[in-house]
Amino acid sequence: MTELHDLTALEQGELIRSGEIDPVELTEHYLGRAEALPADLVDGAFAHRDPDSARRRAQEVAAVGPVGVGASPLAGVPTAIKDLNLTRGVPTAFGSPVFAGYVPDVSDSITLSIEDAGMVSLGKTATPEFGSPCYTEPEGRPPAVTPWDTTRMAGGSSGGAASAVAAGLVPVAHGSDGGGSIRIPASCCGLVGLKPTRGRISGFPMYGDPIGLSTSGAIARTVADAAALLDVLAGRRAGDPSWAPPPSGRFLDACSREPGRLRIARIKTPIVADAEVHPEVSRGLEDASRLLASLGHSVEPFDPPLPPEAVPVFETCWAVLTALSTTPLSPAQREQLRPLTRWLGARGEAVTGPAFGLAIGALRRHAADALVALAPYDAVLTPTLAQPPLPVGAIRDDEDPAADFEAQKRFTPWTSAWNVTGMPAISLPLHQTPEGLPVGMMLAARPAEEELLLSLAAQVEAAAPWRDRHPSVW
């Protein structure tokens, strides 16, 4: 028997528009899922849940009807917002005990866009402290785990969002990505993870990333669901310092278009670290290459487009971003921070203003060189991660934060390259190990070419569908 959560987010939205179900019924279904599934899994996925608020929101949406809240096909569909994003009246701790109990009095662009689309947020999804590491193990809470093996990590920093979608706690969720934080958990949890191009989604009102590495995006079970959520989130606001050119139409519509015959660069060598690549990851890359070739595309080997000297420049910028979060804190608050956060923050505070400016300039030149080198190609294929999802705690090292940071780089040696260049990128759940662990493959496209990227990703999904592949908790 088909349950509501077996349906895609778009299918659920269509049921609402047709009147077969209403947002209240759908919201109750997902609230019931949260009560029925193991508590540690649910608590690891969500930093905050408020069923009563979700019910009130669903009733509001039902009262005006899906047409009354906008044209989104996701109107009335439940979702969740990452704990890094300001949500007025809802506890938002940024993954840190330092901000326990903090309740914003404003909402950011992400929250406002989700509300304007008539979606129903069930709460805030878990993230590590300030969204820094590639695993989600916040202090004082259960870790976010992949539902495919709950002893293993969901990835990070959007680990809670991915765990929730993969477990059927929400059909689609918002994530954010400064070095792979959407695509990493998508790979760990067997999902689609879409990082859009730089400037596609507004950072209003905080604009907390002066470098341009981070952007919000979508975590979903299907490419079309991810595209529909991108349609909800995308667009500029009046105060934005820069923005991507508008698409030709809805991103969702791109999923039903043929991409044509494309030239695709395949990068097998890790880019940002000398990482050991798991045999199943290599096997997944070979399978993906053959699949793309069978679809008529030209897949050509390509060397890493960023040189080794770009890595320390990226690290400098990453450390300064952490310092922006930690510098305003009091000494007592700093004592509550994780060792990794303190280490990265101190590293960032040691960077002078001129040195930071030089690092930004150098990073942009490295990005420009990579974009020029990749310009002849329509897309780029790499693995998402060097390993299948690792056991919880395998990377975290509170005794040696520097070793923790190096282990993160070895686990994620491809993802941050596309944050540096600003290119859109998507992780697709194309492979599984013999033990059933998910292994993602990543496609990237030229800046502002999400429509082509989504068209290609949808073509791949149609050729090798995965939507009915579920973990045992499903």
Short mmCIF file of C-alpha atoms in Angstrom, two decimals:
data_model
loop_
_atom_site.label_atom_id
_atom_site.label_comp_id
_atom_site.label_asym_id
_atom_site.label_seq_id
_atom_site.Cartn_x
_atom_site.Cartn_y
_atom_site.Cartn_z
CA MET A 1 0.00 0.00 0.00
CA THR A 2 1.35 3.42 -0.95
CA GLU A 3 1.75 5.78 2.00
CA LEU A 4 1.80 9.56 1.70
CA HIS A 5 5.53 9.69 2.38
CA ASP A 6 6.15 7.27 -0.50
CA LEU A 7 5.08 10.06 -2.86
CA THR A 8 7.46 12.75 -4.04
CA ALA A 9 7.08 16.28 -2.74
CA LEU A 10 5.60 17.34 -6.08
CA GLU A 11 3.11 14.46 -6.01
CA GLN A 12 2.06 15.48 -2.51
CA GLY A 13 1.61 19.06 -3.70
CA GLU A 14 -0.57 17.85 -6.57
CA LEU A 15 -2.80 15.95 -4.14
CA ILE A 16 -3.26 19.17 -2.18
CA ARG A 17 -4.10 21.18 -5.29
CA SER A 18 -6.60 18.54 -6.42
CA GLY A 19 -8.27 18.55 -2.99
CA GLU A 20 -7.60 14.85 -2.33
CA ILE A 21 -5.75 15.76 0.87
CA ASP A 22 -5.21 19.01 2.72
CA PRO A 23 -2.07 20.46 4.37
CA VAL A 24 -3.33 19.54 7.83
CA GLU A 25 -3.69 15.85 6.94
CA LEU A 26 -0.27 15.81 5.30
CA THR A 27 1.35 17.58 8.24
CA GLU A 28 -0.23 15.13 10.69
CA HIS A 29 1.14 12.26 8.64
CA TYR A 30 4.69 13.54 9.01
CA LEU A 31 4.26 14.42 12.68
CA GLY A 32 3.11 10.85 13.19
CA ARG A 33 6.22 9.58 11.41
CA ALA A 34 8.37 11.49 13.87
CA GLU A 35 6.60 9.83 16.78
CA ALA A 36 6.84 6.36 15.26
CA LEU A 37 10.51 6.30 14.23
CA PRO A 38 13.39 5.77 16.70
CA ALA A 39 13.84 8.81 18.94
CA ASP A 40 17.60 9.04 18.42
CA LEU A 41 17.14 9.16 14.66
CA VAL A 42 14.51 11.90 14.91
CA ASP A 43 16.40 13.90 17.55
CA GLY A 44 19.56 13.63 15.49
CA ALA A 45 17.76 15.02 12.45
CA PHE A 46 15.95 17.88 14.20
CA ALA A 47 17.45 20.52 16.45
CA HIS A 48 13.97 21.80 17.25
CA ARG A 49 10.46 20.45 16.63
CA ASP A 50 7.21 22.19 17.50
CA PRO A 51 4.26 20.09 16.35
CA ASP A 52 1.68 22.61 17.58
CA SER A 53 3.22 25.42 15.52
CA ALA A 54 3.35 23.15 12.49
CA ARG A 55 -0.33 22.32 12.91
CA ARG A 56 -1.25 26.00 13.17
CA ARG A 57 0.74 26.78 10.05
CA ALA A 58 -0.92 23.92 8.15
CA GLN A 59 -4.33 25.21 9.18
CA GLU A 60 -3.43 28.70 7.93
CA VAL A 61 -2.37 27.33 4.56
CA ALA A 62 -5.46 25.13 4.33
CA ALA A 63 -7.69 28.12 5.10
CA VAL A 64 -6.48 30.15 2.13
CA GLY A 65 -5.90 27.17 -0.19
CA PRO A 66 -2.78 26.39 -2.20
CA VAL A 67 -3.61 28.94 -4.91
CA GLY A 68 -4.03 31.64 -2.30
CA VAL A 69 -0.48 31.28 -1.02
CA GLY A 70 1.24 31.46 -4.39
CA ALA A 71 1.93 29.45 -7.48
CA SER A 72 4.44 27.01 -6.02
CA PRO A 73 3.61 23.36 -6.71
CA LEU A 74 4.98 22.72 -3.21
CA ALA A 75 2.29 24.81 -1.47
CA GLY A 76 1.06 22.95 1.59
CA VAL A 77 3.96 20.48 1.55
CA PRO A 78 5.91 19.99 4.80
CA THR A 79 9.59 20.86 4.96
CA ALA A 80 12.20 21.96 7.49
CA ILE A 81 14.74 24.79 7.81
CA LYS A 82 18.37 24.38 8.78
CA ASP A 83 19.32 25.55 12.27
CA LEU A 84 21.72 28.12 10.78
CA ASN A 85 18.87 30.19 9.34
CA LEU A 86 16.99 32.91 11.19
CA THR A 87 13.37 31.99 11.80
CA ARG A 88 11.32 34.55 13.68
CA GLY A 89 9.88 33.21 16.92
CA VAL A 90 11.57 29.81 16.57
CA PRO A 91 14.63 28.74 18.60
CA THR A 92 17.71 28.96 16.37
CA ALA A 93 20.96 27.87 18.01
CA PHE A 94 23.30 27.68 14.98
CA GLY A 95 24.28 24.20 16.17
CA SER A 96 26.00 25.61 19.26
CA PRO A 97 25.26 25.50 23.00
CA VAL A 98 26.42 29.13 23.08
CA PHE A 99 23.11 30.12 21.46
CA ALA A 100 20.85 27.70 23.31
CA GLY A 101 17.51 29.41 23.85
CA TYR A 102 18.12 32.16 21.29
CA VAL A 103 14.92 33.12 19.48
CA PRO A 104 15.31 35.53 16.52
CA ASP A 105 12.86 38.38 16.05
CA VAL A 106 13.37 38.39 12.27
CA SER A 107 13.36 35.76 9.53
CA ASP A 108 15.93 35.54 6.76
CA SER A 109 15.34 35.15 3.04
CA ILE A 110 15.13 31.35 3.21
CA THR A 111 12.43 31.32 5.87
CA LEU A 112 10.49 34.10 4.15
CA SER A 113 10.62 32.33 0.78
CA ILE A 114 9.43 29.04 2.25
CA GLU A 115 6.58 30.81 4.02
CA ASP A 116 5.64 32.79 0.89
CA ALA A 117 5.42 29.53 -1.06
CA GLY A 118 2.88 28.16 1.43
CA MET A 119 5.12 25.36 2.68
CA VAL A 120 4.81 24.08 6.24
CA SER A 121 7.98 23.95 8.31
CA LEU A 122 8.07 21.16 10.88
CA GLY A 123 11.10 22.61 12.65
CA LYS A 124 14.81 23.29 12.47
CA THR A 125 17.17 20.59 11.21
CA ALA A 126 20.38 19.79 13.03
CA THR A 127 23.72 21.24 12.01
CA PRO A 128 27.18 21.15 13.59
CA GLU A 129 28.44 24.26 15.36
CA PHE A 130 28.15 27.22 12.95
CA GLY A 131 27.92 24.73 10.07
CA SER A 132 31.66 24.23 9.93
CA PRO A 133 32.51 20.49 9.81
CA CYS A 134 31.41 17.86 7.29
CA TYR A 135 29.72 15.76 9.98
CA THR A 136 26.76 16.65 12.20
CA GLU A 137 27.57 15.82 15.81
CA PRO A 138 26.42 18.87 17.83
CA GLU A 139 27.22 19.09 21.52
CA GLY A 140 24.62 17.62 23.86
CA ARG A 141 22.50 16.05 21.12
CA PRO A 142 22.41 12.75 19.24
CA PRO A 143 24.39 12.82 15.99
CA ALA A 144 22.61 13.05 12.66
CA VAL A 145 22.93 9.60 11.09
CA THR A 146 22.21 8.12 7.70
CA PRO A 147 19.03 6.03 7.87
CA TRP A 148 20.79 3.43 5.69
CA ASP A 149 22.98 2.48 8.69
CA THR A 150 22.29 4.42 11.87
CA THR A 151 25.80 3.75 13.20
CA ARG A 152 27.15 5.94 10.37
CA MET A 153 27.18 9.68 9.85
CA ALA A 154 24.69 11.66 7.83
CA GLY A 155 27.46 14.04 6.78
CA GLY A 156 27.36 17.76 7.27
CA SER A 157 26.75 20.44 7.72
CA SER A 158 23.19 19.86 6.45
CA GLY A 159 23.22 16.42 8.05
CA GLY A 160 19.97 16.87 9.92
CA ALA A 161 18.15 17.89 6.75
CA ALA A 162 19.44 14.90 4.79
CA SER A 163 18.71 12.45 7.60
CA ALA A 164 15.15 13.80 7.84
CA VAL A 165 14.48 13.48 4.10
CA ALA A 166 16.05 10.02 3.84
CA ALA A 167 14.01 8.76 6.80
CA GLY A 168 10.75 10.12 5.39
CA LEU A 169 10.36 12.75 8.12
CA VAL A 170 9.92 15.47 5.49
CA PRO A 171 9.71 15.09 1.71
CA VAL A 172 12.17 17.87 0.90
CA ALA A 173 14.39 20.17 2.96
CA HIS A 174 16.49 23.28 2.81
CA GLY A 175 20.26 23.03 3.23
CA SER A 176 23.25 25.32 2.88
CA ASP A 177 26.66 24.67 1.37
CA GLY A 178 29.97 26.50 1.83
CA GLY A 179 32.30 23.61 1.07
CA GLY A 180 29.98 20.74 0.24
CA SER A 181 27.48 20.92 3.09
CA ILE A 182 24.48 20.00 0.91
CA ARG A 183 26.18 17.48 -1.36
CA ILE A 184 28.11 15.65 1.39
CA PRO A 185 25.01 14.64 3.40
CA ALA A 186 23.11 13.94 0.18
CA SER A 187 25.77 11.38 -0.72
CA CYS A 188 25.77 9.88 2.79
CA CYS A 189 21.98 9.59 2.83
CA GLY A 190 21.27 8.46 -0.75
CA LEU A 191 19.62 11.69 -1.87
CA VAL A 192 19.77 14.48 -4.42
CA GLY A 193 21.69 17.49 -3.12
CA LEU A 194 21.65 20.68 -5.19
CA LYS A 195 24.04 23.59 -4.60
CA PRO A 196 23.00 26.41 -6.95
CA THR A 197 25.29 28.95 -8.55
CA ARG A 198 26.73 31.84 -6.57
CA GLY A 199 24.21 34.67 -6.20
CA ARG A 200 21.18 32.56 -7.11
CA ILE A 201 19.68 32.74 -3.60
CA SER A 202 19.66 35.85 -1.43
CA GLY A 203 21.64 36.03 1.81
CA PHE A 204 19.26 38.67 3.23
CA PRO A 205 19.47 40.12 5.86
CA MET A 206 22.78 38.92 7.34
CA TYR A 207 25.03 38.56 4.26
CA GLY A 208 27.43 36.68 6.52
CA ASP A 209 29.78 35.31 3.84
CA PRO A 210 31.83 38.12 2.25
CA ILE A 211 33.82 35.59 0.21
CA GLY A 212 30.91 34.03 -1.69
CA LEU A 213 31.60 30.39 -0.84
CA SER A 214 28.26 29.59 0.75
CA THR A 215 24.75 29.36 -0.65
CA SER A 216 21.49 27.74 0.30
CA GLY A 217 20.02 24.94 -1.78
CA ALA A 218 17.85 21.83 -1.81
CA ILE A 219 17.96 18.28 -0.45
CA ALA A 220 15.38 15.95 -1.97
CA ARG A 221 14.65 12.43 -3.15
CA THR A 222 14.29 13.38 -6.82
CA VAL A 223 15.81 15.92 -9.16
CA ALA A 224 12.40 17.46 -9.89
CA ASP A 225 11.69 17.96 -6.18
CA ALA A 226 15.07 19.67 -5.77
CA ALA A 227 14.33 21.91 -8.76
CA ALA A 228 10.92 22.83 -7.35
CA LEU A 229 12.47 23.85 -4.03
CA LEU A 230 15.09 25.88 -5.90
CA ASP A 231 12.21 27.71 -7.58
CA VAL A 232 10.92 28.53 -4.08
CA LEU A 233 14.27 29.75 -2.75
CA ALA A 234 15.78 31.49 -5.77
CA GLY A 235 15.65 35.19 -6.50
CA ARG A 236 17.23 38.43 -5.42
CA ARG A 237 16.11 40.83 -2.72
CA ALA A 238 16.46 44.57 -2.79
CA GLY A 239 19.55 44.71 -0.59
CA ASP A 240 21.59 42.00 -2.31
CA PRO A 241 25.11 43.11 -3.30
CA SER A 242 25.14 40.78 -6.33
CA TRP A 243 22.95 38.17 -7.96
CA ALA A 244 22.88 35.52 -10.65
CA PRO A 245 21.12 36.24 -13.95
CA PRO A 246 17.51 35.03 -13.92
CA PRO A 247 16.68 31.67 -15.52
CA SER A 248 14.66 31.40 -18.71
CA GLY A 249 11.72 30.02 -16.75
CA ARG A 250 11.02 27.68 -13.87
CA PHE A 251 13.90 25.42 -12.84
CA LEU A 252 11.33 22.64 -12.57
CA ASP A 253 10.57 22.95 -16.29
CA ALA A 254 14.22 22.27 -17.09
CA CYS A 255 13.78 18.75 -15.72
CA SER A 256 11.49 17.84 -18.61
CA ARG A 257 13.85 19.11 -21.33
CA GLU A 258 16.47 17.02 -23.09
CA PRO A 259 19.97 18.38 -22.43
CA GLY A 260 21.30 17.55 -25.89
CA ARG A 261 24.67 15.93 -26.50
CA LEU A 262 27.11 17.32 -23.93
CA ARG A 263 30.85 17.37 -23.48
CA ILE A 264 31.61 16.27 -19.92
CA ALA A 265 34.95 16.52 -18.11
CA ARG A 266 35.59 13.62 -15.73
CA ILE A 267 37.88 14.36 -12.80
CA LYS A 268 38.95 11.26 -10.91
CA THR A 269 41.93 12.66 -9.01
CA PRO A 270 41.06 14.26 -5.64
CA ILE A 271 41.35 18.04 -5.84
CA VAL A 272 41.90 19.46 -2.35
CA ALA A 273 43.64 16.58 -0.54
CA ASP A 274 45.77 13.52 -1.19
CA ALA A 275 42.88 11.24 -0.36
CA GLU A 276 42.50 7.49 -0.56
CA VAL A 277 39.51 6.73 -2.76
CA HIS A 278 37.36 3.77 -1.75
CA PRO A 279 37.05 1.07 -4.45
CA GLU A 280 33.25 1.41 -4.44
CA VAL A 281 33.58 5.13 -5.11
CA SER A 282 35.84 4.40 -8.08
CA ARG A 283 33.39 1.76 -9.28
CA GLY A 284 30.55 4.24 -9.01
CA LEU A 285 32.47 6.78 -11.08
CA GLU A 286 33.13 4.23 -13.82
CA ASP A 287 29.46 3.23 -13.86
CA ALA A 288 28.38 6.87 -14.04
CA SER A 289 30.79 7.50 -16.89
CA ARG A 290 29.39 4.57 -18.85
CA LEU A 291 25.84 5.71 -18.15
CA LEU A 292 26.54 9.22 -19.43
CA ALA A 293 28.25 7.83 -22.53
CA SER A 294 25.25 5.57 -23.18
CA LEU A 295 23.06 8.68 -23.12
CA GLY A 296 25.09 10.13 -25.96
CA HIS A 297 27.46 12.39 -24.04
CA SER A 298 31.21 12.65 -24.54
CA VAL A 299 32.99 11.91 -21.26
CA GLU A 300 36.65 12.94 -21.27
CA PRO A 301 39.35 12.63 -18.58
CA PHE A 302 40.39 15.94 -17.05
CA ASP A 303 43.00 16.98 -14.49
CA PRO A 304 42.02 18.88 -11.34
CA PRO A 305 41.40 22.51 -12.36
CA LEU A 306 42.61 23.97 -9.05
CA PRO A 307 46.34 23.79 -8.18
CA PRO A 308 47.59 22.58 -4.77
CA GLU A 309 48.46 26.15 -3.77
CA ALA A 310 44.75 27.04 -3.89
CA VAL A 311 44.08 24.81 -0.88
CA PRO A 312 45.83 26.91 1.82
CA VAL A 313 44.18 30.02 0.36
CA PHE A 314 40.77 28.38 0.73
CA GLU A 315 41.66 27.34 4.28
CA THR A 316 42.57 30.91 5.18
CA CYS A 317 39.22 32.14 3.95
CA TRP A 318 37.37 29.30 5.71
CA ALA A 319 39.12 30.09 9.00
CA VAL A 320 38.22 33.78 8.73
CA LEU A 321 34.57 32.85 8.17
CA THR A 322 34.71 30.87 11.43
CA ALA A 323 36.34 33.83 13.18
CA LEU A 324 33.45 36.04 12.08
CA SER A 325 31.22 33.80 14.20
CA THR A 326 33.52 33.47 17.21
CA THR A 327 35.16 36.89 17.56
CA PRO A 328 32.08 38.66 19.00
CA LEU A 329 31.71 36.03 21.76
CA SER A 330 32.73 36.64 25.37
CA PRO A 331 35.52 34.54 26.95
CA ALA A 332 32.89 32.55 28.85
CA GLN A 333 30.99 31.84 25.64
CA ARG A 334 34.16 30.78 23.87
CA GLU A 335 34.76 28.19 26.54
CA GLN A 336 31.53 26.51 25.45
CA LEU A 337 32.70 26.16 21.84
CA ARG A 338 33.92 22.90 20.39
CA PRO A 339 37.71 22.54 20.13
CA LEU A 340 37.49 22.54 16.31
CA THR A 341 35.56 25.82 16.33
CA ARG A 342 38.01 27.45 18.75
CA TRP A 343 40.97 26.24 16.69
CA LEU A 344 39.55 27.47 13.40
CA GLY A 345 38.41 30.75 14.94
CA ALA A 346 41.85 31.42 16.41
CA ARG A 347 43.41 30.62 13.07
CA GLY A 348 41.09 33.09 11.39
CA GLU A 349 41.68 35.83 13.97
CA ALA A 350 45.42 35.58 13.29
CA VAL A 351 44.86 36.61 9.67
CA THR A 352 45.38 40.35 9.20
CA GLY A 353 43.02 42.49 7.16
CA PRO A 354 45.48 42.90 4.26
CA ALA A 355 46.25 39.16 4.32
CA PHE A 356 42.56 38.36 4.15
CA GLY A 357 42.10 40.71 1.20
CA LEU A 358 45.03 39.09 -0.59
CA ALA A 359 43.57 35.64 0.10
CA ILE A 360 40.21 36.61 -1.40
CA GLY A 361 41.96 37.98 -4.48
CA ALA A 362 44.09 34.86 -4.85
CA LEU A 363 41.06 32.61 -4.45
CA ARG A 364 39.21 34.51 -7.16
CA ARG A 365 42.17 34.20 -9.52
CA HIS A 366 42.35 30.46 -8.89
CA ALA A 367 38.61 30.28 -9.57
CA ALA A 368 38.99 32.24 -12.79
CA ASP A 369 41.75 29.94 -14.03
CA ALA A 370 39.57 26.90 -13.28
CA LEU A 371 36.55 28.40 -15.02
CA VAL A 372 38.60 29.21 -18.11
CA ALA A 373 40.03 25.68 -18.19
CA LEU A 374 36.58 24.13 -17.85
CA ALA A 375 34.82 26.54 -20.23
CA PRO A 376 34.91 24.13 -23.22
CA TYR A 377 32.92 21.59 -21.20
CA ASP A 378 29.18 21.61 -20.54
CA ALA A 379 29.47 19.69 -17.29
CA VAL A 380 31.95 18.09 -14.91
CA LEU A 381 31.68 14.63 -13.35
CA THR A 382 33.41 13.62 -10.10
CA PRO A 383 32.55 11.45 -7.13
CA THR A 384 30.92 13.40 -4.33
CA LEU A 385 33.02 11.86 -1.54
CA ALA A 386 36.12 9.71 -1.30
CA GLN A 387 34.40 7.18 0.98
CA PRO A 388 30.93 5.82 1.71
CA PRO A 389 29.41 7.24 4.92
CA LEU A 390 31.83 6.72 7.79
CA PRO A 391 30.99 5.57 11.33
CA VAL A 392 29.84 8.30 13.69
CA GLY A 393 32.90 9.86 15.32
CA ALA A 394 35.34 8.60 12.68
CA ILE A 395 36.42 12.12 11.71
CA ARG A 396 35.78 14.13 14.87
CA ASP A 397 38.92 14.60 16.96
CA ASP A 398 38.47 17.03 19.85
CA GLU A 399 42.00 16.29 21.09
CA ASP A 400 43.57 17.32 17.78
CA PRO A 401 41.41 19.76 15.79
CA ALA A 402 44.08 20.05 13.10
CA ALA A 403 43.87 16.30 12.48
CA ASP A 404 40.07 16.59 12.45
CA PHE A 405 40.30 19.26 9.73
CA GLU A 406 42.70 17.19 7.63
CA ALA A 407 40.43 14.15 7.91
CA GLN A 408 37.52 16.25 6.67
CA LYS A 409 39.52 17.27 3.60
CA ARG A 410 40.37 13.64 2.82
CA PHE A 411 36.70 12.66 3.10
CA THR A 412 35.53 15.53 0.85
CA PRO A 413 38.30 16.16 -1.71
CA TRP A 414 36.04 17.34 -4.56
CA THR A 415 33.09 19.29 -3.16
CA SER A 416 34.69 22.61 -2.15
CA ALA A 417 36.15 23.18 -5.63
CA TRP A 418 32.72 24.24 -6.88
CA ASN A 419 32.24 26.61 -3.94
CA VAL A 420 35.49 28.29 -4.98
CA THR A 421 34.37 28.63 -8.61
CA GLY A 422 30.74 29.39 -7.75
CA MET A 423 29.52 26.74 -10.20
CA PRO A 424 26.23 24.93 -9.56
CA ALA A 425 26.69 21.30 -8.55
CA ILE A 426 24.43 18.36 -7.74
CA SER A 427 25.05 15.05 -5.98
CA LEU A 428 23.05 12.12 -7.33
CA PRO A 429 22.55 8.76 -5.52
CA LEU A 430 23.84 6.66 -8.39
CA HIS A 431 25.70 3.91 -6.54
CA GLN A 432 25.49 1.63 -3.52
CA THR A 433 28.09 -0.57 -1.87
CA PRO A 434 27.40 -4.32 -1.55
CA GLU A 435 26.38 -3.54 2.05
CA GLY A 436 23.78 -1.08 0.80
CA LEU A 437 25.55 2.14 1.75
CA PRO A 438 24.83 5.05 -0.59
CA VAL A 439 27.57 6.57 -2.74
CA GLY A 440 26.87 9.83 -4.55
CA MET A 441 28.25 11.04 -7.87
CA MET A 442 28.50 14.76 -8.55
CA LEU A 443 27.80 16.81 -11.65
CA ALA A 444 28.68 20.49 -11.97
CA ALA A 445 27.95 23.03 -14.69
CA ARG A 446 29.11 26.46 -15.79
CA PRO A 447 28.05 29.38 -13.56
CA ALA A 448 24.36 30.23 -13.81
CA GLU A 449 23.62 27.11 -15.88
CA GLU A 450 21.42 25.30 -13.35
CA GLU A 451 18.84 24.66 -16.04
CA LEU A 452 21.28 22.60 -18.10
CA LEU A 453 22.53 20.86 -14.95
CA LEU A 454 19.00 19.93 -13.89
CA SER A 455 18.13 18.77 -17.40
CA LEU A 456 21.18 16.47 -17.40
CA ALA A 457 20.52 15.24 -13.85
CA ALA A 458 16.89 14.46 -14.67
CA GLN A 459 17.99 12.54 -17.77
CA VAL A 460 20.39 10.50 -15.62
CA GLU A 461 17.65 9.83 -13.06
CA ALA A 462 15.27 8.63 -15.77
CA ALA A 463 17.92 6.23 -17.05
CA ALA A 464 18.88 4.92 -13.59
CA PRO A 465 15.95 5.71 -11.26
CA TRP A 466 16.37 5.63 -7.50
CA ARG A 467 13.18 7.12 -5.99
CA ASP A 468 11.85 3.74 -4.81
CA ARG A 469 15.11 2.79 -3.09
CA HIS A 470 14.59 3.24 0.65
CA PRO A 471 16.37 2.41 3.92
CA SER A 472 14.80 -0.15 6.22
CA VAL A 473 13.32 2.53 8.53
CA TRP A 474 11.15 3.73 5.66
#
